[in-house]
Short mmCIF file of C-alpha atoms in Angstrom, two decimals:
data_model
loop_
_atom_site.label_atom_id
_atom_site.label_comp_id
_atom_site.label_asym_id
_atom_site.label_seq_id
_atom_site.Cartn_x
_atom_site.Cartn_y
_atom_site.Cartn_z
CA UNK A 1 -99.46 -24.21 54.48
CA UNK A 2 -96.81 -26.19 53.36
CA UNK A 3 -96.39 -26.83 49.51
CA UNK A 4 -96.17 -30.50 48.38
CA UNK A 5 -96.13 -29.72 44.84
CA UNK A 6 -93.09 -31.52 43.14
CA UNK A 7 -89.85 -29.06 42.36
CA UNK A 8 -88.04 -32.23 41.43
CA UNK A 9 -86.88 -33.50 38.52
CA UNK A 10 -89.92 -35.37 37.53
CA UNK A 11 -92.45 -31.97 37.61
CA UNK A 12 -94.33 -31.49 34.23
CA UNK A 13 -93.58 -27.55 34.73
CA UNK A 14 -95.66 -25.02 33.13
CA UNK A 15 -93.13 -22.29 31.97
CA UNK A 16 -90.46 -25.16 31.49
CA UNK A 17 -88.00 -24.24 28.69
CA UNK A 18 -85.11 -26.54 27.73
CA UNK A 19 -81.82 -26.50 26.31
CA UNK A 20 -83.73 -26.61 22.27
CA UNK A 21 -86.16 -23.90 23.12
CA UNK A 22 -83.57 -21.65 25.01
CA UNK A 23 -81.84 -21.81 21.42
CA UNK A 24 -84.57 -20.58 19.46
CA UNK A 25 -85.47 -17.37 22.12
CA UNK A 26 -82.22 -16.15 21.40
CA UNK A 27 -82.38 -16.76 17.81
CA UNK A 28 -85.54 -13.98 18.30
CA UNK A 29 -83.69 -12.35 20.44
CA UNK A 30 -80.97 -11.64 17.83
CA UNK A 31 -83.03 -10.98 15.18
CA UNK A 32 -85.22 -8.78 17.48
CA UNK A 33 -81.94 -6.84 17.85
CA UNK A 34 -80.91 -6.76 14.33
CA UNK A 35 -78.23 -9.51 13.92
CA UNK A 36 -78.02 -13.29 14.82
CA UNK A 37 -75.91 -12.62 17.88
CA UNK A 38 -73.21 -14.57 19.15
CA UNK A 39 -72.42 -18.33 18.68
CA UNK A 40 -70.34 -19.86 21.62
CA UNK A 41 -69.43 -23.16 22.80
CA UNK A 42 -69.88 -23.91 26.43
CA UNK A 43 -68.66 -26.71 28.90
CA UNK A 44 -71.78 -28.03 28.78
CA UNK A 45 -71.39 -29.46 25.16
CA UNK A 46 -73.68 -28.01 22.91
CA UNK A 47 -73.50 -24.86 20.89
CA UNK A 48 -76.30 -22.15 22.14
CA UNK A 49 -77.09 -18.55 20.22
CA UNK A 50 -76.84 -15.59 22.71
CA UNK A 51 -78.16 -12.39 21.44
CA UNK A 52 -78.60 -9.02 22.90
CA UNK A 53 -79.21 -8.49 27.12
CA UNK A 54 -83.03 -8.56 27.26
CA UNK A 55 -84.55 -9.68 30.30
CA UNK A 56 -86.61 -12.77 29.39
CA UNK A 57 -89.03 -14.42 32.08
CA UNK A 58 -86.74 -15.18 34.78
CA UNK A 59 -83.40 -14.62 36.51
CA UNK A 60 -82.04 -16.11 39.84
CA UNK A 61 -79.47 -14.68 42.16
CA UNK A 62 -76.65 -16.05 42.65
CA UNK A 63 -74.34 -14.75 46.12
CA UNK A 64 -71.39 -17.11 47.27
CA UNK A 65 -72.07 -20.25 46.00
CA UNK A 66 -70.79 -18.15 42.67
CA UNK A 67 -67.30 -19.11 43.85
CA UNK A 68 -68.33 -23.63 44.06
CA UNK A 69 -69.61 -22.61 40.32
CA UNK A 70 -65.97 -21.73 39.56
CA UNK A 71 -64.53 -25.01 40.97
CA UNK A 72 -67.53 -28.03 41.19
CA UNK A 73 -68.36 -29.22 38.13
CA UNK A 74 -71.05 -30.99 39.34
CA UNK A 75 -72.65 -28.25 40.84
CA UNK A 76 -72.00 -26.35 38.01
CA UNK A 77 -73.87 -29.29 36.05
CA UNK A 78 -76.87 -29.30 38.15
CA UNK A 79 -77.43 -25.79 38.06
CA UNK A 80 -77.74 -25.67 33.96
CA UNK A 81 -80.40 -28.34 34.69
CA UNK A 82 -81.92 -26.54 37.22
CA UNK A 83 -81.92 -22.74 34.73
CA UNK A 84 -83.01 -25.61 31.82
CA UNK A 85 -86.23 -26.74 33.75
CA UNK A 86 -86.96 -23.62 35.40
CA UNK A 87 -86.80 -21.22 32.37
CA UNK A 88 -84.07 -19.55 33.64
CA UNK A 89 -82.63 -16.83 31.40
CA UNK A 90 -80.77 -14.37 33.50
CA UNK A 91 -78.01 -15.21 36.28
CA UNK A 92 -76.70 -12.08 38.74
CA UNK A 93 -73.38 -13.28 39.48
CA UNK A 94 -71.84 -11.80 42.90
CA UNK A 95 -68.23 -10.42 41.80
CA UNK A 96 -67.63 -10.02 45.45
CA UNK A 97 -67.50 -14.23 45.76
CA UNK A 98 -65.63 -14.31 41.53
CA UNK A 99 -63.07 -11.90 42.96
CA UNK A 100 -62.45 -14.74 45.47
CA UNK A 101 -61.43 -17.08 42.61
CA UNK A 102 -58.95 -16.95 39.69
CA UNK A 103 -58.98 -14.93 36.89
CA UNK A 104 -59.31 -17.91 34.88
CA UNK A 105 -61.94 -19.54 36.72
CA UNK A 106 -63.70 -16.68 37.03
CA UNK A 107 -63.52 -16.50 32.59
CA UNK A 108 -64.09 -19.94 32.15
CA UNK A 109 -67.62 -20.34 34.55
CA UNK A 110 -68.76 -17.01 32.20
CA UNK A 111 -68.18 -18.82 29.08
CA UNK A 112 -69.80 -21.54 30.40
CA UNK A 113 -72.96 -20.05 31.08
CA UNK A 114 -73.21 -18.29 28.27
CA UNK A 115 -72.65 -21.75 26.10
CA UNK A 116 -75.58 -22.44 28.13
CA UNK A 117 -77.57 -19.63 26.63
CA UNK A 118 -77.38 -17.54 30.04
CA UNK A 119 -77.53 -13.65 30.60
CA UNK A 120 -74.89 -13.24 33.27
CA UNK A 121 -74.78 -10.27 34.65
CA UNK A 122 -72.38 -8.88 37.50
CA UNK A 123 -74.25 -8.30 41.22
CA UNK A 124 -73.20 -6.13 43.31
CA UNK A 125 -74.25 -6.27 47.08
CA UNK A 126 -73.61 -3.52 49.28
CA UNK A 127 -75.11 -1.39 52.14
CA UNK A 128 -75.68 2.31 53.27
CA UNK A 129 -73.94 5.53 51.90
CA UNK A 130 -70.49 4.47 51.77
CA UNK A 131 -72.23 1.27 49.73
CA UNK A 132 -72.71 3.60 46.71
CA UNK A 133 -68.76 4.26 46.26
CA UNK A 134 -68.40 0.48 46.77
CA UNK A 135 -70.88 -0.42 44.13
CA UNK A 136 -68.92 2.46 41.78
CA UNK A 137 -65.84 0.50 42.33
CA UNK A 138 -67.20 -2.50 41.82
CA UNK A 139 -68.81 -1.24 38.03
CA UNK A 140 -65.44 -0.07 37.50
CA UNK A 141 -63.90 -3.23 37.69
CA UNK A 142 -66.59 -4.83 36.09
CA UNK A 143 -66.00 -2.71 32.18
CA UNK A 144 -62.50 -3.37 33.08
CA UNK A 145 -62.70 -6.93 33.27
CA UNK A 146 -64.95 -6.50 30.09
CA UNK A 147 -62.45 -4.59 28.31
CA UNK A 148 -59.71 -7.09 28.96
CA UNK A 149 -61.66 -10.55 28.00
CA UNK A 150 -63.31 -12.32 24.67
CA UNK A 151 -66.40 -11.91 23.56
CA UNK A 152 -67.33 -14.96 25.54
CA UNK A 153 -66.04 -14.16 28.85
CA UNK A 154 -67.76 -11.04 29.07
CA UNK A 155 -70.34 -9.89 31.14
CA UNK A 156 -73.66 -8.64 29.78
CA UNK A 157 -74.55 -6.58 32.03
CA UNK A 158 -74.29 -4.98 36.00
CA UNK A 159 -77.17 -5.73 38.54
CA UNK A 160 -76.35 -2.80 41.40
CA UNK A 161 -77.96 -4.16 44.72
CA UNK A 162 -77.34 -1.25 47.23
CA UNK A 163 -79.58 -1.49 50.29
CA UNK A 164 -80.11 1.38 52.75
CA UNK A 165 -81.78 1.83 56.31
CA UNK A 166 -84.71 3.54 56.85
CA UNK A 167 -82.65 6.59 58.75
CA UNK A 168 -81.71 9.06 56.46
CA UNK A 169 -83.02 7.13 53.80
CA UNK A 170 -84.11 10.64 51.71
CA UNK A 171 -80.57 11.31 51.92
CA UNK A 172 -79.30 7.86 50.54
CA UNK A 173 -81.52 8.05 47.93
CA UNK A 174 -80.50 11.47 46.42
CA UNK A 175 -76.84 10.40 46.67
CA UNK A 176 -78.15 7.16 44.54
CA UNK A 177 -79.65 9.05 41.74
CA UNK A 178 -76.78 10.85 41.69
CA UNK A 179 -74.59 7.61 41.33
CA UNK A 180 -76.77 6.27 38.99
CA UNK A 181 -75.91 9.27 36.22
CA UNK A 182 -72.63 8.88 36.11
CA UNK A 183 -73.17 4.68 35.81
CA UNK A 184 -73.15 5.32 32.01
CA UNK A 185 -69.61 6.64 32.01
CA UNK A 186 -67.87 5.25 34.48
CA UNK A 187 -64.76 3.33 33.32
CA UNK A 188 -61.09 4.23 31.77
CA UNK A 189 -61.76 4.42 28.00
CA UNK A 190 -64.21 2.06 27.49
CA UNK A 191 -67.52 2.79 29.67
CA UNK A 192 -70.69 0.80 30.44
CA UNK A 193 -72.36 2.64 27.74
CA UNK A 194 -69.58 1.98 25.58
CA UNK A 195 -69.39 -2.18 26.39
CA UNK A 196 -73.43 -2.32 25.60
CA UNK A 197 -73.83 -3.54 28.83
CA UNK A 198 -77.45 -4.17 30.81
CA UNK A 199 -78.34 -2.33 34.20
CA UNK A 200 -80.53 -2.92 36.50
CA UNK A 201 -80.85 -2.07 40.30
CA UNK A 202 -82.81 -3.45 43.40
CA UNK A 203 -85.54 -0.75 44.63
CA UNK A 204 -86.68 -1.74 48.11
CA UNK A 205 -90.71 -1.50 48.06
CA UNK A 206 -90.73 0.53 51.66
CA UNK A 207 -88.51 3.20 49.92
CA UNK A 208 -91.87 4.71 48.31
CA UNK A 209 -94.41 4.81 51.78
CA UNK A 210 -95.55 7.95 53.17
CA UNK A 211 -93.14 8.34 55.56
CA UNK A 212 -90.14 8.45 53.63
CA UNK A 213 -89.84 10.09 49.58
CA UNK A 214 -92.03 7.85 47.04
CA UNK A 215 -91.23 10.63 44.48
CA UNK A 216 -87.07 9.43 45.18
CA UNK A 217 -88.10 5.86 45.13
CA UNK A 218 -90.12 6.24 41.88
CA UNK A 219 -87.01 8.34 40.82
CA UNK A 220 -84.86 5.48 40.90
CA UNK A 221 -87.03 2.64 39.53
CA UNK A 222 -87.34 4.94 36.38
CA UNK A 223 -83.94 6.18 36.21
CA UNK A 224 -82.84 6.60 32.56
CA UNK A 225 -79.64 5.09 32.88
CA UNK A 226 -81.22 1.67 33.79
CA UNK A 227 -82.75 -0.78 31.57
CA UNK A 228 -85.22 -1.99 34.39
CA UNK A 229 -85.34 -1.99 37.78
CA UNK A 230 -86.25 -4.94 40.20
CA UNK A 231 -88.80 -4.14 42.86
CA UNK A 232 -88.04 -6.00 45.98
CA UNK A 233 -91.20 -6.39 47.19
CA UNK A 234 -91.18 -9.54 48.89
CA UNK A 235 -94.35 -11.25 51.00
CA UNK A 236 -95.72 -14.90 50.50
CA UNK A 237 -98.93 -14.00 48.75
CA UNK A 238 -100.03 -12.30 45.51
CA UNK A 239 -102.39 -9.95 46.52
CA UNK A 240 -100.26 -8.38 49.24
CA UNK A 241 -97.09 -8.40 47.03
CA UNK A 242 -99.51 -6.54 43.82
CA UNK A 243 -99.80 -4.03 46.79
CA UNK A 244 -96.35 -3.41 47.98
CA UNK A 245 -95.57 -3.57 43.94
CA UNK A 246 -98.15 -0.79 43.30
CA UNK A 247 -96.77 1.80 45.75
CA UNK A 248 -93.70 1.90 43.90
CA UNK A 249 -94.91 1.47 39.79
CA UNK A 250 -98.48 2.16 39.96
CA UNK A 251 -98.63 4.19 36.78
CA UNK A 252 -94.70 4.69 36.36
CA UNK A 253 -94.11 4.29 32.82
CA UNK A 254 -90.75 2.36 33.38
CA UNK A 255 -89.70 -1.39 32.79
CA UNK A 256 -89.69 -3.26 36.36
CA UNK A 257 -89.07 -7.52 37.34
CA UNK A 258 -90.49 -8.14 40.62
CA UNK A 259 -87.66 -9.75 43.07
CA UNK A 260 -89.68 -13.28 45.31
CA UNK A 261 -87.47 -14.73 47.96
CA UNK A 262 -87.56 -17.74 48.21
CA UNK A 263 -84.79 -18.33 50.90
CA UNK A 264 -84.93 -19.75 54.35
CA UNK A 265 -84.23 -17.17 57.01
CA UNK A 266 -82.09 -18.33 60.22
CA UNK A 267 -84.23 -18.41 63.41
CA UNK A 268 -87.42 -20.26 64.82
CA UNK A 269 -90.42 -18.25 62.76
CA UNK A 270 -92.38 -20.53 61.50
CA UNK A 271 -94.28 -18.36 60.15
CA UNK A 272 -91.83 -16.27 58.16
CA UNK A 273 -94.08 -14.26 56.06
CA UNK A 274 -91.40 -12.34 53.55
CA UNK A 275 -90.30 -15.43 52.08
CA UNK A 276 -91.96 -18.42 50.25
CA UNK A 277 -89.46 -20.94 51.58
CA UNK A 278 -92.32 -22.33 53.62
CA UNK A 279 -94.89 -22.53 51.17
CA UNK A 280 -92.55 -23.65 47.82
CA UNK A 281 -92.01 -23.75 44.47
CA UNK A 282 -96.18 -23.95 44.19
CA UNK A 283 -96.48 -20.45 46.14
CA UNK A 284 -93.80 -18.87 43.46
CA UNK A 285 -95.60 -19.91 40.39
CA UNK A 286 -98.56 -18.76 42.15
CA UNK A 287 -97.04 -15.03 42.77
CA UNK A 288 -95.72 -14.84 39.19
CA UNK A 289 -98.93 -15.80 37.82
CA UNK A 290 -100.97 -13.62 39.46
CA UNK A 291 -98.96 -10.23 38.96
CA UNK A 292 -98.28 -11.41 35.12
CA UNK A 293 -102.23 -11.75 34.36
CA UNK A 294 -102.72 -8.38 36.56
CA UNK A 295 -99.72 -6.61 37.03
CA UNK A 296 -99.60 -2.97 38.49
CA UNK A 297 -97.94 -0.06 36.30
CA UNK A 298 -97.31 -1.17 32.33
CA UNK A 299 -93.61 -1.89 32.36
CA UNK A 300 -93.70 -5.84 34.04
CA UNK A 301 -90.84 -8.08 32.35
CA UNK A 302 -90.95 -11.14 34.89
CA UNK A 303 -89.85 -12.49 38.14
CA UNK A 304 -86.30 -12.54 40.06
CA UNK A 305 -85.53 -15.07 42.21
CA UNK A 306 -83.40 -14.69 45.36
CA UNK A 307 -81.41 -16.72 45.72
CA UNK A 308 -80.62 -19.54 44.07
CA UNK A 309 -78.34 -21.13 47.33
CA UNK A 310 -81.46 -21.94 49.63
CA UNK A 311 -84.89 -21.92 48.82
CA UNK A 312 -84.37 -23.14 45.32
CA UNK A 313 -81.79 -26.15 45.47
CA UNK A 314 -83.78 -26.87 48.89
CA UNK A 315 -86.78 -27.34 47.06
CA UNK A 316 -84.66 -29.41 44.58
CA UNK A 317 -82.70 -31.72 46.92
CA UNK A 318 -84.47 -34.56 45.78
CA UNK A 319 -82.33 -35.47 43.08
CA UNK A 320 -83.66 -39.05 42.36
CA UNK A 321 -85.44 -41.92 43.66
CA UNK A 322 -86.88 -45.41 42.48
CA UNK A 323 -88.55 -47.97 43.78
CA UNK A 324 -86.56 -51.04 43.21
CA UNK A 325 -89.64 -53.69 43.01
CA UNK A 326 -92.43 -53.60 41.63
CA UNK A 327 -94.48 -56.74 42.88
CA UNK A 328 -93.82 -58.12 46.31
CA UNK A 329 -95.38 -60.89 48.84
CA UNK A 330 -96.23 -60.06 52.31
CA UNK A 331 -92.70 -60.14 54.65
CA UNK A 332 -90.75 -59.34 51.25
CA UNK A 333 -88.40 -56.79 51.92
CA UNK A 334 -88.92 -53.37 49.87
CA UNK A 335 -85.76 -51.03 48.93
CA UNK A 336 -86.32 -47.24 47.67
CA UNK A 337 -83.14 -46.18 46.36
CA UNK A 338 -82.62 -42.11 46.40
CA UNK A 339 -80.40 -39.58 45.79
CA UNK A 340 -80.54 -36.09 47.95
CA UNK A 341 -78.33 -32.95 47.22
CA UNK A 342 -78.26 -29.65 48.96
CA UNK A 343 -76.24 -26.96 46.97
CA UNK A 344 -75.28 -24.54 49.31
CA UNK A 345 -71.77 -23.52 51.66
CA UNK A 346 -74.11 -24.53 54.92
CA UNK A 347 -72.81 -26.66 57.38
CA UNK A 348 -74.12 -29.92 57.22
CA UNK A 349 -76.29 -29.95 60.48
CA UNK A 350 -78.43 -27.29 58.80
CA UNK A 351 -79.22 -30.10 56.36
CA UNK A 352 -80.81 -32.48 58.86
CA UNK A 353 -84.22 -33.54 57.13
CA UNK A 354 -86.54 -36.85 56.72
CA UNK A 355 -87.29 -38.73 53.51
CA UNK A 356 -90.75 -40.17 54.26
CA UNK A 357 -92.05 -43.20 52.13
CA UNK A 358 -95.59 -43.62 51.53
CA UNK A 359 -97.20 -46.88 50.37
CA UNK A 360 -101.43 -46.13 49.87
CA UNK A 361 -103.41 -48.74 48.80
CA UNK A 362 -105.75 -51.06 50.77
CA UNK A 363 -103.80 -49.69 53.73
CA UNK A 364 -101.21 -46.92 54.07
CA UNK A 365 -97.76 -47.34 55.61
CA UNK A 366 -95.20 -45.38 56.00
CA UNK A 367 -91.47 -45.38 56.79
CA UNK A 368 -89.28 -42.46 57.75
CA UNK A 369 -85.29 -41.91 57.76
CA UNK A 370 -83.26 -38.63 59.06
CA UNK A 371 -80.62 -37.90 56.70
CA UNK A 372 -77.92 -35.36 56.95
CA UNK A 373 -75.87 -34.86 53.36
CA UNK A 374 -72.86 -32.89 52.94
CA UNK A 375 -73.50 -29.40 50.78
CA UNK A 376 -72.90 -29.87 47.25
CA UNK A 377 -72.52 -33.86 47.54
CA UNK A 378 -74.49 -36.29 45.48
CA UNK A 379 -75.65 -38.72 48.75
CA UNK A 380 -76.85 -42.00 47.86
CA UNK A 381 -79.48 -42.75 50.98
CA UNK A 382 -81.28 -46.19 50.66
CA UNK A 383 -84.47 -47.11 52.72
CA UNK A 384 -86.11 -50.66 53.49
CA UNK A 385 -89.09 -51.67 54.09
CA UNK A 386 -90.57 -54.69 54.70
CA UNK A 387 -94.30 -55.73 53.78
CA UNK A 388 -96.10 -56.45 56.85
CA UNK A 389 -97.42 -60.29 56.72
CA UNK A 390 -101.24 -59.22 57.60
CA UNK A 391 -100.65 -56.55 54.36
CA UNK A 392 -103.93 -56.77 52.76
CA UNK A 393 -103.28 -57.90 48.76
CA UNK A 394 -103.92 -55.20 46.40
CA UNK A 395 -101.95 -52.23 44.82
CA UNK A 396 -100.39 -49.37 46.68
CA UNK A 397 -99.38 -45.28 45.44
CA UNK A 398 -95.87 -45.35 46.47
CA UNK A 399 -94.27 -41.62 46.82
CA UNK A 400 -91.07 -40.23 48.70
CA UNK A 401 -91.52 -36.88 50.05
CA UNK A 402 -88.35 -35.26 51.68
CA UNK A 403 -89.05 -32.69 54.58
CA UNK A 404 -87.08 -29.62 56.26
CA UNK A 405 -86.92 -30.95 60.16
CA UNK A 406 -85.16 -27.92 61.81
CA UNK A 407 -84.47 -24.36 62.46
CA UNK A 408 -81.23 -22.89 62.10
CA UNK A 409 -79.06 -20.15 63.94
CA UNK A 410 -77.10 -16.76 62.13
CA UNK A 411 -74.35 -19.35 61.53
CA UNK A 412 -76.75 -21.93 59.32
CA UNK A 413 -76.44 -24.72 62.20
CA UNK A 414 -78.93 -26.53 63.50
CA UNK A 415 -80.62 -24.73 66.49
CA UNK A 416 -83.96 -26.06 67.12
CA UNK A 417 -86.94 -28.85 65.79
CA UNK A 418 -89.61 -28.09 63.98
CA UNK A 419 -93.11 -28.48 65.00
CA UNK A 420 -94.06 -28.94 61.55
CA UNK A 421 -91.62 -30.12 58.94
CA UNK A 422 -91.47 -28.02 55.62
CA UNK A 423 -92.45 -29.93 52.76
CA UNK A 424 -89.25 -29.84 50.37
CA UNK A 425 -90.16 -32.00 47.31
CA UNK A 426 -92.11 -35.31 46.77
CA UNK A 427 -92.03 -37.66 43.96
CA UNK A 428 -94.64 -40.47 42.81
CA UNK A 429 -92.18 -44.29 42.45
CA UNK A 430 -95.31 -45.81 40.44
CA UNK A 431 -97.08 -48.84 41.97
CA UNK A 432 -95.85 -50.88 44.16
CA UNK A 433 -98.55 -54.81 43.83
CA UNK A 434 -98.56 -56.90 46.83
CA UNK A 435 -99.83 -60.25 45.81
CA UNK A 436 -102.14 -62.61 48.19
CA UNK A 437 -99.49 -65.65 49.10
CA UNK A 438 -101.85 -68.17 49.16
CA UNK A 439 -102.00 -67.90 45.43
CA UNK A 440 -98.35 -66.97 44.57
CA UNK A 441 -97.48 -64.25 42.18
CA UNK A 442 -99.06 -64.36 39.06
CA UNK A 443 -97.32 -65.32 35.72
#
């Protein structure tokens, strides 16, 4: 079922945190930690306290679109809005898309989210065996970046994402603990250990069924050299993600954050039950509230959500819209003014959607426009309507609702319609009074 709970701007959110009470956690934080922690100014403008790497609530991965971070300010604006309103604490930042950048971009977007009182931590995403000497480069240059920067371009911690396949998986995973007790050390000089820094890993809930080693899998998710791991145990509803959870931290004493994804998968399922794309925002709040009131095992911190390019700004694309009258007379023209952005490196067919406008009162109408924005463009898209002259007097529920009209192929363009559009994000634009014209409008 598609969600049409509001992701925009204008949602009341539950767990919303902004820029004053993001100050104040850290302020705990510090003190939690036994000093006040670090003050730094960011390029958003305001001085924020970061303390110690704790994992707090929420994180969100970020893969390429690290690299537009570097370079868009505007994207770069819109996400501290979007960490702001979604109580975003932690950010796992791909080096593979920073090395793409300068040195001094690279410094500069790391400073910035920590002005914004962010966690950043370094991702690394790699695959199979030979992925584990990867990711041990990839630390590697991570303490040595460390060791070369100010306090403020510094990472807090690593986030080691190494995925295997299910043949020879036993294998895989006893060459992974073995990686992960030398993470500690590894560097020239100064170490991991050394630099303070925060790990985590990814642990794949299919890693602990029958079939393959649970013990190894548990192994991992407890490993003392990490500070938690995050339990990829994706599905679209609570009760079967508790399950896949529980086969990996049902009584492991060990601190865990359960990975949702939340992005939309290339292909015609419509159906695409790993991810919550489908469903929305509604569904994630949903999943974290359920396994917070009852979660399996004793070590749950909170939720990670992959990624942030996708399901998130998707849900989010709504930027603004108004409703530029307020009373009208039947045949008066009506304009709705909006504003839709996806952030994402997509092409722009994959961005081919439908902003529906809904007037309910004595009678509902409706008006619909295709757009197609640009990735990572503020698009100003206006819609008019005019009031039908038989349009009973009365007042009407206006709302904007913007939908998901296609599939896509393995190269994010546009491959097929869908059947049923996925509800992105709808707003309310207030009342909209349609006077009887035999009286005139009222003074």
């Amino acid at each position: 079922m598609n969600s049409e709970t509001e992701y925009s701007q204008s949602t009341d959110y539950n767990s919303f945190r902004g820029p004053v009470d993001r100050v104040r956690r850290y302020l705990l934080k510090g003190l939690l930690a036994g000093g006040l922690g670090l003050l730094v100014l960011g390029s958003v403008g305001t001085s924020k306290v970061r303390a110690s790497s704790v994992f707090d609530d929420r994180a969100v991965y970020i893969w390429e679109f690290a690299s537009v971070l570097t370079i868009d300010a505007d994207a770069r604006r819109r996400f501290f809005e979007r960490t702001d309103r979604l109580g975003i604490e932690t950010v796992y930042l791909s080096w593979g898309a920073l090395r793409t950048v300068s040195e001094n971009d690279r410094r500069d977007l790391i400073t910035a989210m920590h002005g914004a009182g962010l966690e950043v931590h370094a991702l690394t995403g790699t695959y199979g065996p030979e992925g584990i000497n990867d990711a041990r480069r990839v630390v590697s240059m991570v303490v040595e970046h460390n060791a070369q920067s100010k306090d403020t371009d510094r990472f807090d911690g690593i986030h080691l994402n190494v995925e295997f396949a299910s043949d020879g998986l036993s294998d895989s995973l006893e060459a992974y603990e073995r990686f992960l007790d030398e993470v500690p050390e590894i560097g020239d000089g100064k170490t991991v250990s050394s630099q303070g820094l925060t790990v985590s890993a990814t642990v794949a809930w299919w890693w602990s069924l029958p079939e393959h080693t649970p013990s190894l899998a548990r192994a991992i998710a407890a490993h003392p050299s990490l500070d938690y791991s995050v339990i990829m145990a994706y599905w679209d509803t609570p009760e079967e993600v508790r399950d896949r959870l529980a086969t990996v931290v049902s009584d492991l004493d060990a601190p865990y954050v359960l990975a949702i994804e939340t992005q939309k998968f290339p292909g015609t399922t419509a159906n695409n039950r790993v991810t919550t794309y489908e469903e929305g925002w509604s569904r994630v709040k949903e999943i974290e509230s359920a396994i917070a009131t009852d979660p399996p095992g004793e070590g749950y911190l909170g939720i990670a959500l992959h990624h942030y390019m996708n399901g998130l700004t998707a849900w989010d694309a709504l930027w603004d819209a108004r409703l530029q009258s307020s009373m009208v007379r039947p045949g008066d023209r009506v304009k709705i003014d909006t504003i839709v952005v996806f952030d994402d490196t997509f092409p722009t067919s994959s961005h081919e959607s439908e902003l529906t406008i809904a007037f309910d009162g004595p009678q509902r109408y409706t008006v619909n426009r295709a757009v197609t924005p640009p990735s990572s463009t503020l698009t100003d898209i206006s819609v008019e309507w005019r009031v039908p002259r038989n349009a009973p007097a009365g007042e009407y529920a206006a709302t904007v609702t913007l939908s998901d009209t296609t599939f896509e192929d393995e190269s994010r363009e546009k491959s097929a319609i869908r059947s049923t559009p996925v509800v992105l994000a709808k707003r309310d634009l207030g009342i909209l009074s349609v006077t009887n014209p035999r009286r005139g409008r009222p003074n």
